[in-house]
Each structure stands twice: as C-alpha cells, then as structure tokens.
Amino acid sequence: QVHVVESGGGLVQAGGSLRLSCAASGWPFTIYAMGWFRQAPGKERELVAAMRWSGERIRYGDSVKGRFTISIENAKNTVYLQMNSLKPEDTAVYYCGIDQLRNLTGMEHHQWLYDTWGQGTQVTVSS
C-alpha cells in the first residue's frame, strides 16, 4: 500500500516563503494524480494545487494563483509546493492526497478523487 508523508510546514512572517514536500512510498506504486489541499480552523478543506503524476493538468486554487507553484520530482516520488508571498490567510493545515484508484483526467481539483491522504503539515503565517 502506498502512503504519503508531508513535511516543510512551519511559522513564517507575511511575505515570506516555504516549500512543502509530499513523499510517496510503498507498493504497488501506481499514482494517477496528486493534490495539495488546506483546511483552516472553522473552514472547509479547499484546493491549493493539483496535478497529474505525469506533470500535466496543473490546477491552482484562485487564492494562491501567481504565488504558489506545484512541481514533481519523479525520481524521488515527491511533489513539492513552493509558497511565496505568504499571507496570514494562508494559515492552515496542508494535506497531500493521491489518486491510486479512479484515474479521472480533469477531476484533479476535486477532493473526492483522492483515496489516500497524509497526516498534514501546519503552516502559520504571522502578520
């Protein structure tokens, strides 16, 4: 069974940067898509960024466009989320999810696509 582990969260001042990592491991290793979602206290989980494992069909949430970048390093089975120009409203727990079952192209921005999630990593942006 494949599982994922997020890392890279922490405390940063507004305007700063962080890079989150999502490392996948296990067997059999078949991943169709990977997504970053976040959940702030009292709010629903929302899309941050998502993509096909091939690197295609990259999607971003409206609130992070132009500031965040998702990328993949296939040799390390790791997806990164580079977060620049951070704002206090980016404060949340960030979760990484992978699609190992559905393989539905074009649905990468939907939470229901993902069948396996990491434990989450806290990002706190101070003003």
Coordinates of N, CA, C and O in Angstrom, one line a residue:
Q1 N 0.8 -1.2 0.0 CA 0.0 0.0 0.0 C 0.9 1.2 0.0 O 1.9 1.3 0.7
V2 N 0.5 2.2 -0.8 CA 1.2 3.4 -0.9 C 0.7 4.4 0.1 O -0.5 4.5 0.3
H3 N 1.6 5.1 0.8 CA 1.2 6.1 1.7 C 2.1 7.4 1.4 O 3.1 7.3 0.7
V4 N 1.6 8.5 1.9 CA 2.3 9.8 1.7 C 2.6 10.5 3.0 O 1.8 10.4 4.0
V5 N 3.7 11.2 3.0 CA 4.1 12.0 4.2 C 4.4 13.4 3.8 O 5.3 13.6 2.9
E6 N 3.8 14.4 4.4 CA 4.0 15.8 4.1 C 5.1 16.3 5.1 O 5.2 15.8 6.2
S7 N 5.8 17.3 4.7 CA 6.8 18.0 5.5 C 7.1 19.4 5.0 O 6.6 19.7 3.9
G8 N 7.7 20.2 5.8 CA 8.1 21.5 5.4 C 7.3 22.6 6.0 O 7.6 23.8 5.7
G9 N 6.3 22.3 6.7 CA 5.5 23.4 7.3 C 6.2 24.1 8.4 O 7.3 23.7 8.8
G10 N 5.6 25.2 8.9 CA 6.3 26.0 10.0 C 5.7 27.3 10.1 O 4.6 27.6 9.6
L11 N 6.4 28.2 10.9 CA 5.9 29.5 11.1 C 6.8 30.5 10.3 O 8.0 30.4 10.3
V12 N 6.1 31.4 9.6 CA 6.8 32.3 8.7 C 6.1 33.7 8.8 O 4.9 33.7 9.0
Q13 N 6.8 34.7 8.6 CA 6.2 36.1 8.5 C 5.5 36.3 7.2 O 5.9 35.7 6.2
A14 N 4.6 37.2 7.2 CA 3.9 37.6 6.0 C 4.9 38.1 5.0 O 5.8 38.8 5.3
G15 N 4.7 37.6 3.7 CA 5.7 38.0 2.7 C 6.8 36.9 2.5 O 7.5 37.0 1.5
G16 N 6.9 36.0 3.4 CA 7.9 35.0 3.3 C 7.6 33.8 2.5 O 6.5 33.8 1.8
S17 N 8.4 32.8 2.5 CA 8.2 31.6 1.6 C 8.4 30.4 2.4 O 9.2 30.3 3.4
L18 N 7.8 29.3 2.0 CA 8.0 28.0 2.5 C 7.9 27.0 1.3 O 7.2 27.3 0.3
R19 N 8.5 25.9 1.4 CA 8.4 24.8 0.5 C 7.9 23.5 1.2 O 8.6 23.0 2.0
L20 N 6.8 23.0 0.8 CA 6.2 21.8 1.3 C 6.6 20.6 0.4 O 6.7 20.8 -0.8
S21 N 6.8 19.5 1.0 CA 7.1 18.3 0.3 C 6.1 17.2 0.6 O 5.6 17.1 1.7
C22 N 5.8 16.4 -0.4 CA 4.9 15.3 -0.2 C 5.6 14.1 -0.8 O 5.6 14.0 -2.0
A23 N 6.0 13.2 0.0 CA 6.8 12.0 -0.4 C 5.9 10.8 -0.4 O 5.3 10.5 0.6
A24 N 5.9 10.1 -1.5 CA 5.1 8.8 -1.6 C 6.0 7.6 -1.6 O 7.0 7.6 -2.2
S25 N 5.5 6.6 -0.9 CA 6.3 5.3 -0.9 C 5.4 4.2 -0.7 O 4.2 4.3 -0.2
G26 N 5.8 3.0 -1.0 CA 5.0 1.8 -0.8 C 4.9 1.0 -2.1 O 5.5 1.3 -3.1
W27 N 4.1 0.0 -2.1 CA 3.9 -0.9 -3.3 C 2.5 -1.5 -3.2 O 2.0 -1.8 -2.1
P28 N 1.9 -1.7 -4.4 CA 2.3 -1.3 -5.7 C 2.2 0.2 -5.9 O 1.3 0.8 -5.5
F29 N 3.1 0.7 -6.6 CA 3.3 2.1 -6.8 C 2.6 2.6 -8.1 O 3.2 2.6 -9.1
T30 N 1.3 2.9 -8.0 CA 0.6 3.4 -9.1 C -0.2 4.7 -8.6 O -1.1 4.6 -7.8
I31 N 0.3 5.8 -9.1 CA -0.4 7.1 -8.7 C -0.8 7.8 -10.0 O 0.0 8.0 -10.9
Y32 N -2.0 8.2 -10.0 CA -2.5 8.9 -11.2 C -2.5 10.4 -11.0 O -2.3 11.2 -12.0
A33 N -2.7 10.9 -9.8 CA -2.7 12.4 -9.6 C -2.4 12.6 -8.1 O -2.5 11.7 -7.3
M34 N -1.9 13.8 -7.9 CA -1.6 14.2 -6.5 C -2.1 15.7 -6.3 O -2.0 16.5 -7.2
G35 N -2.7 15.9 -5.1 CA -3.2 17.2 -4.9 C -2.8 17.8 -3.5 O -2.7 17.0 -2.5
W36 N -2.6 19.1 -3.4 CA -2.5 19.7 -2.1 C -3.8 20.5 -1.8 O -4.3 21.2 -2.6
F37 N -4.3 20.2 -0.6 CA -5.5 20.9 -0.1 C -5.1 21.5 1.3 O -4.2 21.0 1.9
R38 N -5.9 22.4 1.7 CA -5.6 23.0 3.0 C -6.9 23.2 3.8 O -8.0 23.4 3.2
Q39 N -6.8 23.2 5.1 CA -8.0 23.5 5.9 C -7.6 24.4 7.1 O -6.8 24.0 7.9
A40 N -8.3 25.5 7.1 CA -8.1 26.5 8.2 C -9.2 26.2 9.3 O -10.2 25.7 9.0
P41 N -8.9 26.6 10.5 CA -9.9 26.4 11.6 C -11.3 27.0 11.2 O -11.4 28.2 10.8
G42 N -12.3 26.2 11.3 CA -13.7 26.6 11.1 C -14.0 26.7 9.6 O -15.1 27.2 9.3
K43 N -13.1 26.3 8.7 CA -13.4 26.4 7.3 C -13.3 25.0 6.7 O -12.8 24.1 7.2
E44 N -13.9 24.9 5.5 CA -13.9 23.7 4.7 C -12.5 23.5 4.1 O -11.8 24.5 3.8
R45 N -12.2 22.2 3.8 CA -10.9 22.0 3.1 C -11.0 22.5 1.7 O -12.1 22.3 1.0
E46 N -10.0 23.1 1.2 CA -10.1 23.7 -0.2 C -8.8 23.3 -1.0 O -7.8 23.1 -0.4
L47 N -9.0 23.4 -2.3 CA -7.9 23.1 -3.2 C -6.8 24.2 -3.1 O -7.1 25.4 -3.1
V48 N -5.6 23.7 -3.1 CA -4.4 24.6 -3.2 C -3.8 24.4 -4.6 O -3.7 25.4 -5.4
A49 N -3.4 23.2 -4.9 CA -2.9 22.9 -6.2 C -2.9 21.4 -6.4 O -2.9 20.6 -5.5
A50 N -3.0 21.0 -7.7 CA -3.1 19.6 -8.0 C -2.6 19.4 -9.4 O -2.5 20.3 -10.2
M51 N -2.2 18.1 -9.7 CA -1.6 17.8 -11.0 C -1.7 16.3 -11.2 O -1.8 15.5 -10.3
R52 N -1.6 15.9 -12.5 CA -1.4 14.5 -12.8 C 0.0 14.1 -12.5 O 0.9 14.9 -12.4
W53 N 0.2 12.8 -12.2 CA 1.5 12.3 -11.8 C 2.5 12.6 -13.0 O 3.7 12.7 -12.7
S54 N 2.0 12.7 -14.2 CA 2.8 12.9 -15.4 C 3.3 14.4 -15.4 O 4.2 14.7 -16.2
G55 N 2.8 15.2 -14.5 CA 3.1 16.6 -14.5 C 2.2 17.5 -15.3 O 2.3 18.7 -15.4
E56 N 1.2 16.9 -15.9 CA 0.2 17.6 -16.7 C -1.0 18.0 -15.9 O -1.2 17.6 -14.8
R57 N -1.8 18.9 -16.5 CA -3.1 19.3 -16.0 C -2.9 19.9 -14.6 O -3.6 19.6 -13.6
I58 N -2.1 20.9 -14.5 CA -1.9 21.6 -13.2 C -3.0 22.5 -12.9 O -3.4 23.3 -13.8
R59 N -3.5 22.5 -11.7 CA -4.6 23.3 -11.3 C -4.3 24.0 -10.0 O -3.6 23.4 -9.1
Y60 N -4.7 25.3 -9.8 CA -4.5 26.1 -8.6 C -5.8 26.6 -8.1 O -6.7 27.0 -8.9
G61 N -5.9 26.7 -6.8 CA -7.0 27.4 -6.2 C -6.8 28.9 -6.5 O -5.7 29.5 -6.6
D62 N -8.0 29.6 -6.6 CA -7.9 31.0 -7.0 C -7.1 31.9 -6.0 O -6.4 32.8 -6.5
S63 N -7.1 31.6 -4.8 CA -6.5 32.4 -3.8 C -5.0 32.3 -3.8 O -4.3 33.1 -3.2
V64 N -4.4 31.3 -4.5 CA -3.0 31.1 -4.5 C -2.3 31.3 -5.9 O -1.1 31.2 -6.0
K65 N -3.1 31.5 -6.9 CA -2.6 31.7 -8.2 C -1.6 32.8 -8.3 O -1.8 33.9 -7.7
G66 N -0.4 32.5 -8.9 CA 0.6 33.5 -9.0 C 1.6 33.6 -7.8 O 2.6 34.2 -7.9
R67 N 1.2 32.9 -6.8 CA 2.1 32.9 -5.6 C 2.6 31.5 -5.3 O 3.8 31.4 -4.8
F68 N 1.9 30.5 -5.5 CA 2.3 29.1 -5.2 C 2.6 28.3 -6.5 O 2.0 28.6 -7.6
T69 N 3.5 27.4 -6.4 CA 3.9 26.6 -7.6 C 4.0 25.1 -7.2 O 4.7 24.8 -6.2
I70 N 3.3 24.2 -7.9 CA 3.4 22.8 -7.6 C 4.3 22.2 -8.7 O 4.4 22.6 -9.8
S71 N 5.2 21.3 -8.2 CA 6.1 20.6 -9.1 C 6.3 19.2 -8.6 O 6.0 18.8 -7.5
I72 N 6.9 18.4 -9.5 CA 7.1 17.0 -9.2 C 8.5 16.5 -9.5 O 9.1 17.0 -10.5
E73 N 9.1 15.7 -8.7 CA 10.4 15.1 -8.9 C 10.2 13.6 -8.9 O 10.2 12.9 -7.9
N74 N 9.9 13.1 -10.1 CA 9.5 11.7 -10.2 C 10.6 10.7 -9.7 O 10.2 9.7 -9.1
A75 N 11.8 11.0 -9.8 CA 12.9 10.1 -9.3 C 12.8 9.9 -7.8 O 13.2 8.9 -7.3
K76 N 12.3 10.9 -7.1 CA 12.1 10.8 -5.7 C 10.7 10.6 -5.2 O 10.4 10.6 -4.0
N77 N 9.8 10.4 -6.2 CA 8.4 10.2 -5.9 C 7.9 11.3 -5.0 O 7.1 11.0 -4.0
T78 N 8.2 12.5 -5.2 CA 7.9 13.6 -4.4 C 7.3 14.7 -5.1 O 7.8 15.1 -6.2
V79 N 6.3 15.3 -4.6 CA 5.7 16.5 -5.1 C 5.9 17.7 -4.2 O 5.8 17.5 -2.9
Y80 N 6.3 18.8 -4.7 CA 6.6 20.0 -3.9 C 5.5 21.1 -4.1 O 4.9 21.2 -5.1
L81 N 5.4 21.9 -3.1 CA 4.5 23.1 -3.2 C 5.4 24.3 -2.7 O 5.7 24.4 -1.5
Q82 N 5.8 25.1 -3.6 CA 6.6 26.3 -3.3 C 5.6 27.4 -3.1 O 4.8 27.7 -3.9
M83 N 5.7 28.0 -1.9 CA 4.7 29.0 -1.5 C 5.5 30.3 -1.2 O 6.3 30.4 -0.3
N84 N 5.2 31.3 -2.1 CA 5.8 32.6 -2.0 C 4.8 33.7 -1.6 O 3.6 33.4 -1.7
S85 N 5.3 34.8 -1.2 CA 4.4 35.9 -0.8 C 3.3 35.5 0.1 O 2.1 35.8 -0.1
L86 N 3.6 34.8 1.1 CA 2.6 34.2 2.1 C 1.9 35.3 2.8 O 2.4 36.3 3.1
K87 N 0.6 35.0 3.0 CA -0.3 35.9 3.7 C -0.8 35.2 5.0 O -0.9 34.0 5.0
P88 N -1.3 36.0 6.0 CA -1.9 35.4 7.2 C -3.0 34.5 6.8 O -3.2 33.4 7.5
E89 N -3.8 34.8 5.8 CA -4.9 33.9 5.4 C -4.5 32.6 4.8 O -5.3 31.7 4.5
D90 N -3.2 32.4 4.6 CA -2.7 31.1 4.1 C -2.5 30.1 5.3 O -2.2 29.0 5.1
T91 N -2.7 30.6 6.5 CA -2.5 29.8 7.7 C -3.5 28.7 7.6 O -4.7 28.9 7.5
A92 N -3.0 27.4 7.7 CA -3.9 26.3 7.6 C -3.1 25.0 7.8 O -1.8 25.1 7.8
V93 N -3.7 23.9 8.0 CA -3.1 22.6 7.8 C -3.1 22.2 6.4 O -4.2 22.2 5.8
Y94 N -2.0 21.9 5.8 CA -1.9 21.5 4.4 C -1.8 20.0 4.3 O -0.9 19.3 4.9
Y95 N -2.7 19.4 3.5 CA -2.7 18.0 3.3 C -2.4 17.6 1.8 O -2.8 18.3 0.9
C96 N -1.7 16.5 1.7 CA -1.4 15.9 0.4 C -2.3 14.7 0.2 O -2.3 13.8 1.1
G97 N -2.9 14.6 -1.0 CA -3.7 13.4 -1.3 C -3.2 12.8 -2.6 O -2.7 13.5 -3.5
I98 N -3.4 11.5 -2.8 CA -3.0 10.8 -4.0 C -4.2 10.0 -4.5 O -5.0 9.5 -3.7
D99 N -4.3 10.0 -5.8 CA -5.3 9.1 -6.5 C -4.6 7.9 -7.0 O -3.8 7.9 -7.9
Q100 N -5.0 6.7 -6.4 CA -4.5 5.5 -6.9 C -5.5 4.6 -7.5 O -5.2 3.5 -8.0
L101 N -6.8 5.1 -7.5 CA -7.9 4.2 -8.0 C -8.7 4.7 -9.1 O -9.0 3.9 -10.0
R102 N -9.0 6.0 -9.1 CA -10.0 6.5 -10.0 C -9.5 6.9 -11.4 O -10.1 6.7 -12.4
N103 N -8.3 7.5 -11.5 CA -7.7 7.9 -12.7 C -8.7 8.6 -13.6 O -8.9 8.2 -14.8
L104 N -9.2 9.7 -13.1 CA -10.2 10.5 -13.9 C -9.6 11.8 -14.3 O -9.5 12.8 -13.5
T105 N -9.1 11.9 -15.5 CA -8.4 13.1 -16.0 C -9.4 14.3 -16.0 O -10.6 14.1 -16.5
G106 N -9.0 15.4 -15.5 CA -9.8 16.6 -15.5 C -10.5 16.8 -14.1 O -11.1 17.9 -13.9
M107 N -10.4 15.8 -13.2 CA -11.0 15.9 -11.9 C -10.0 16.2 -10.8 O -10.4 16.0 -9.6
E108 N -8.8 16.6 -11.1 CA -7.8 16.7 -10.2 C -8.1 17.7 -9.1 O -7.5 17.7 -8.0
H109 N -9.0 18.6 -9.3 CA -9.3 19.7 -8.3 C -10.3 19.3 -7.3 O -10.7 20.0 -6.4
H110 N -10.8 18.1 -7.4 CA -11.9 17.6 -6.5 C -11.3 16.7 -5.4 O -10.5 15.8 -5.7
Q111 N -11.6 17.0 -4.2 CA -11.1 16.2 -3.1 C -11.5 14.7 -3.2 O -10.8 13.8 -2.8
W112 N -12.7 14.4 -3.7 CA -13.2 13.0 -3.8 C -12.4 12.1 -4.7 O -12.5 10.9 -4.6
L113 N -11.5 12.8 -5.5 CA -10.7 12.0 -6.4 C -9.6 11.2 -5.6 O -9.2 10.1 -6.0
Y114 N -9.2 11.7 -4.5 CA -8.0 11.2 -3.8 C -8.4 10.2 -2.7 O -9.3 10.4 -1.9
D115 N -7.8 9.0 -2.7 CA -8.1 8.0 -1.8 C -7.1 7.8 -0.7 O -7.5 7.1 0.3
T116 N -6.0 8.4 -0.7 CA -5.0 8.3 0.4 C -4.5 9.7 0.7 O -4.1 10.5 -0.2
W117 N -4.5 10.0 2.0 CA -4.1 11.3 2.5 C -2.9 11.2 3.5 O -2.9 10.2 4.2
G118 N -2.1 12.2 3.6 CA -1.1 12.3 4.6 C -1.7 12.9 5.9 O -2.9 13.2 6.0
Q119 N -0.8 13.0 6.9 CA -1.3 13.5 8.2 C -1.4 15.0 8.3 O -2.0 15.5 9.2
G120 N -0.9 15.7 7.3 CA -1.0 17.1 7.2 C 0.2 17.8 7.9 O 0.9 17.2 8.7
T121 N 0.5 19.0 7.4 CA 1.6 19.8 8.0 C 1.1 21.2 8.2 O 0.4 21.8 7.4
Q122 N 1.3 21.8 9.4 CA 0.8 23.1 9.8 C 1.7 24.2 9.2 O 2.9 24.2 9.3
V123 N 1.0 25.2 8.6 CA 1.6 26.4 8.1 C 1.0 27.5 8.8 O -0.3 27.7 8.8
T124 N 1.8 28.4 9.4 CA 1.3 29.5 10.1 C 2.0 30.8 9.6 O 3.3 30.8 9.6
V125 N 1.3 31.7 9.2 CA 1.8 33.0 8.6 C 1.4 34.1 9.6 O 0.2 34.4 9.8
S126 N 2.4 34.7 10.2 CA 2.2 35.8 11.1 C 2.2 37.2 10.4 O 2.9 37.4 9.4
S127 N 1.4 38.1 10.9 CA 1.3 39.4 10.2 C 2.3 40.4 10.8 O 3.0 40.1 11.8

